C-alpha positions as a printed NumPy array, in Angstrom:
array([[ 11.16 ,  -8.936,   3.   ],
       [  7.593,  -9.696,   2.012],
       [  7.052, -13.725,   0.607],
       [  3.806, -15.189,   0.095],
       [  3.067, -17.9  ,   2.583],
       [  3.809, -21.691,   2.902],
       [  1.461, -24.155,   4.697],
       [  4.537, -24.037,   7.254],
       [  3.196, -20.236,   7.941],
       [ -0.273, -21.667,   9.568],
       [  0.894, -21.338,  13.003],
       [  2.605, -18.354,  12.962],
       [ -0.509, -16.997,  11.287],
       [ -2.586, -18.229,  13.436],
       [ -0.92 , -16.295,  16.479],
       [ -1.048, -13.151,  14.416],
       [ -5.012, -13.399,  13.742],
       [ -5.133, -13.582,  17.763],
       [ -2.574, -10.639,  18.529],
       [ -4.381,  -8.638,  15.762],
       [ -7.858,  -9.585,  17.467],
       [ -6.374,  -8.687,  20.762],
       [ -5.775,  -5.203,  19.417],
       [ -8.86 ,  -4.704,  17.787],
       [-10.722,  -5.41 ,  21.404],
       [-12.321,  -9.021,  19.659],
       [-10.302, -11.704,  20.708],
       [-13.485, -13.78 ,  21.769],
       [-13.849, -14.005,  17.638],
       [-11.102, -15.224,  16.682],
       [-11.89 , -19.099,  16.641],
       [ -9.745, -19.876,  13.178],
       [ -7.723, -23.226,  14.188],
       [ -4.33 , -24.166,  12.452],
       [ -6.46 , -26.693,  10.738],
       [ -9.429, -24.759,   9.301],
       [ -6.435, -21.843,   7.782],
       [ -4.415, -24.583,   6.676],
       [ -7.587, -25.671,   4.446],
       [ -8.635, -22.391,   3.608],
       [ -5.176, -21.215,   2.37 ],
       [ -3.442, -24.533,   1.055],
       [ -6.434, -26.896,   0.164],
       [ -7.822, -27.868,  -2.769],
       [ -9.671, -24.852,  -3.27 ],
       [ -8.652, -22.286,  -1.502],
       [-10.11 , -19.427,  -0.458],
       [ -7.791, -16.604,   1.046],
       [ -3.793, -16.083,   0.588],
       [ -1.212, -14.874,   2.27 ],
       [  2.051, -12.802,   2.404],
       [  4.358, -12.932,   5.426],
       [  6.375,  -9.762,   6.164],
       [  9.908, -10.473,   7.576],
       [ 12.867,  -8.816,   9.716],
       [ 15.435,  -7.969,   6.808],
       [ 17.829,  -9.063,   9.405],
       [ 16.747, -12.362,  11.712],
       [ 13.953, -13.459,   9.082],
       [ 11.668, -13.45 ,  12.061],
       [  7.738, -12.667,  10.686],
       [  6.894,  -9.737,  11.665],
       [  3.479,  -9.285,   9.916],
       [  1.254, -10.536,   7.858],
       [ -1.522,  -9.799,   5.306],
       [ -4.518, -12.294,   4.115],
       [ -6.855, -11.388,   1.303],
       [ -9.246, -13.321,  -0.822],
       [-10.475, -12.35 ,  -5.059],
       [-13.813, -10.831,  -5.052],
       [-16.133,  -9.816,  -7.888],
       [-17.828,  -6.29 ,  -8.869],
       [-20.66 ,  -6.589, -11.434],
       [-20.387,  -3.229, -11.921],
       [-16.754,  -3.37 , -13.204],
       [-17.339,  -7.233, -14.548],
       [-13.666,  -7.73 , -12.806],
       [-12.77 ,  -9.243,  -9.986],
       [-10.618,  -7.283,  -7.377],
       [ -9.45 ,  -7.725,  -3.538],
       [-10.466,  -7.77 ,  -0.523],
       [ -8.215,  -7.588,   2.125],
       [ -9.161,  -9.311,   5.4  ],
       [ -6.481,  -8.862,   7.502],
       [ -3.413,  -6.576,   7.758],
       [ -1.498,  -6.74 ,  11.047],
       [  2.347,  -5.629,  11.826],
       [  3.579,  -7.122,  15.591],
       [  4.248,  -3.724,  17.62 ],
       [  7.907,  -4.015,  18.126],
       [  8.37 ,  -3.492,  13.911],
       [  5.684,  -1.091,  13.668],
       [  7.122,   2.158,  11.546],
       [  9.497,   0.055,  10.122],
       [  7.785,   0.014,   7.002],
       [  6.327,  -3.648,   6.74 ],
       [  2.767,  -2.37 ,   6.463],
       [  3.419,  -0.337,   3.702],
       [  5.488,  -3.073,   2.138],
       [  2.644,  -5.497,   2.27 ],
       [  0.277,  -2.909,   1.08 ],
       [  2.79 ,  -2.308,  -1.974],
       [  2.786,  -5.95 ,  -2.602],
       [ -0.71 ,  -6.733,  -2.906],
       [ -1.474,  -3.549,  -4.806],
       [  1.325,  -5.221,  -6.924],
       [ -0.488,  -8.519,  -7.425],
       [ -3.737,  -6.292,  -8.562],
       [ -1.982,  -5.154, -11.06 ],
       [ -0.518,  -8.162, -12.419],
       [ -4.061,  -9.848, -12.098],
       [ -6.194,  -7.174, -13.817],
       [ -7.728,  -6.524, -10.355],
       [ -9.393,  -2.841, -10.857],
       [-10.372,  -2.898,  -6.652],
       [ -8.394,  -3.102,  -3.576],
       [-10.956,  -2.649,  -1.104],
       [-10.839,  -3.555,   3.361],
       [-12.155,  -2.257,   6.121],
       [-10.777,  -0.104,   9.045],
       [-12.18 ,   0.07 ,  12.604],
       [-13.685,   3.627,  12.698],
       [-11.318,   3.919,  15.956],
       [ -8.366,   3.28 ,  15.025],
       [ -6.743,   6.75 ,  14.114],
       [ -2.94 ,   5.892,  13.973],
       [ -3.696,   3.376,  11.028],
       [ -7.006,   5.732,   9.871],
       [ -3.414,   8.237,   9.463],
       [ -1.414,   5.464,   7.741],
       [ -4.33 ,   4.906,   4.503],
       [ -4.985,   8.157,   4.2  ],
       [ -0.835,   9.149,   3.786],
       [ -1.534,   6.371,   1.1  ],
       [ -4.283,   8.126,  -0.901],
       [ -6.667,   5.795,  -0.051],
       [-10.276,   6.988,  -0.422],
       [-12.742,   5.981,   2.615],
       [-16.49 ,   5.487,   1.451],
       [-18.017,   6.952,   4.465],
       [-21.61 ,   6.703,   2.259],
       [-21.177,   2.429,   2.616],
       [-22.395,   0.844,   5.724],
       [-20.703,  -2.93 ,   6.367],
       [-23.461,  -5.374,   6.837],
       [-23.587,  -8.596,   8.611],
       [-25.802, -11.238,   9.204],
       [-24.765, -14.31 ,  11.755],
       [-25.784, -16.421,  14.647],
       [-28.976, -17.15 ,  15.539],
       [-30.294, -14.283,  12.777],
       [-28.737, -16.211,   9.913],
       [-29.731, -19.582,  10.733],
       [-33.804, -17.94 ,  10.917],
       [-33.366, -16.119,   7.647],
       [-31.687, -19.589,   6.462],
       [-35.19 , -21.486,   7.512],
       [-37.249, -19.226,   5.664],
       [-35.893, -19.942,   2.283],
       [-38.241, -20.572,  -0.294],
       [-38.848, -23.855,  -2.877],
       [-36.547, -23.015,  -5.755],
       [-36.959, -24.154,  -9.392],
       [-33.706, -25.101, -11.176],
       [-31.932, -25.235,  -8.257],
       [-28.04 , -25.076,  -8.857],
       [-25.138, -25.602,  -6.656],
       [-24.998, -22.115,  -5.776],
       [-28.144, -22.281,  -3.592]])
């Protein structure tokens, strides 16, 4: 069964994003507390969701996919990123992955959404397998970019005096 996620989730969540950054070799990055997903998913604004994937038969999660809205000004629509998509090894090939995949694609649809975009460790070759059995198209031409730390806070100090400053800056 796939549901979307309840604050009483967080937790349970929360140990996922640590087994899935086990797997991926990063656990060292994974600092998200309880408290700073329960915010991002069930405050005031938020700013990611969730679906929880579930044993048909003890109701037990088993997985779990997050994903925020993003925009394209080339399509002027917004679409979705998916952040995370993690099954627990003992339901893998079950088809819970695919199920959450289906469901989001699903939600897309319903929301206009023309993208459904996430990244894949270049590595990773069973689940490299698992998109492409899905038609999904890799854009080998992009490079993912990212700028934190120390780097970001110096390219932060250099910005410049803006005129009509809005909120945005």
């Amino acid at each position: 069964m796939i549901r979307a996620a309840t604050v009483n989730d967080v937790a349970e969540i929360r140990a996922m994003i640590r087994e899935l950054a086990e797997y991926e070799r990063s656990v060292e990055q994974a600092r998200a507390t309880e408290e700073q997903l329960r915010e991002a998913m069930f405050g005031e604004q938020p700013a990611a969701f969730a679906l929880i994937a579930e044993d048909d038969e003890t109701g037990e999660a088993v997985g779990y996919a997050l994903w925020f809205p993003h925009f394209s000004s080339w399509t002027g629509t917004r679409g979705m990123h998916l952040e995370d998509l993690y099954v627990r090894p003992q339901a893998r090939g079950g088809g819970h992955g695919k199920a959450l995949l289906a469901s989001l694609a699903a939600i897309c649809e319903r929301r206009g959404y023309e993208r459904f975009e996430w990244w894949v460790l270049a590595w990773n070759e069973p689940t490299i397998d698992f998109y492409k059995s899905l038609g999904v198209d890799f854009l080998d031409e992009w490079r993912v970019c990212r700028l934190s730390g120390e780097p970001l806070r110096e390219l932060a100090a250099q910005v410049p005096a803006v005129r009509n400053q809005t909120s945005a800056l």
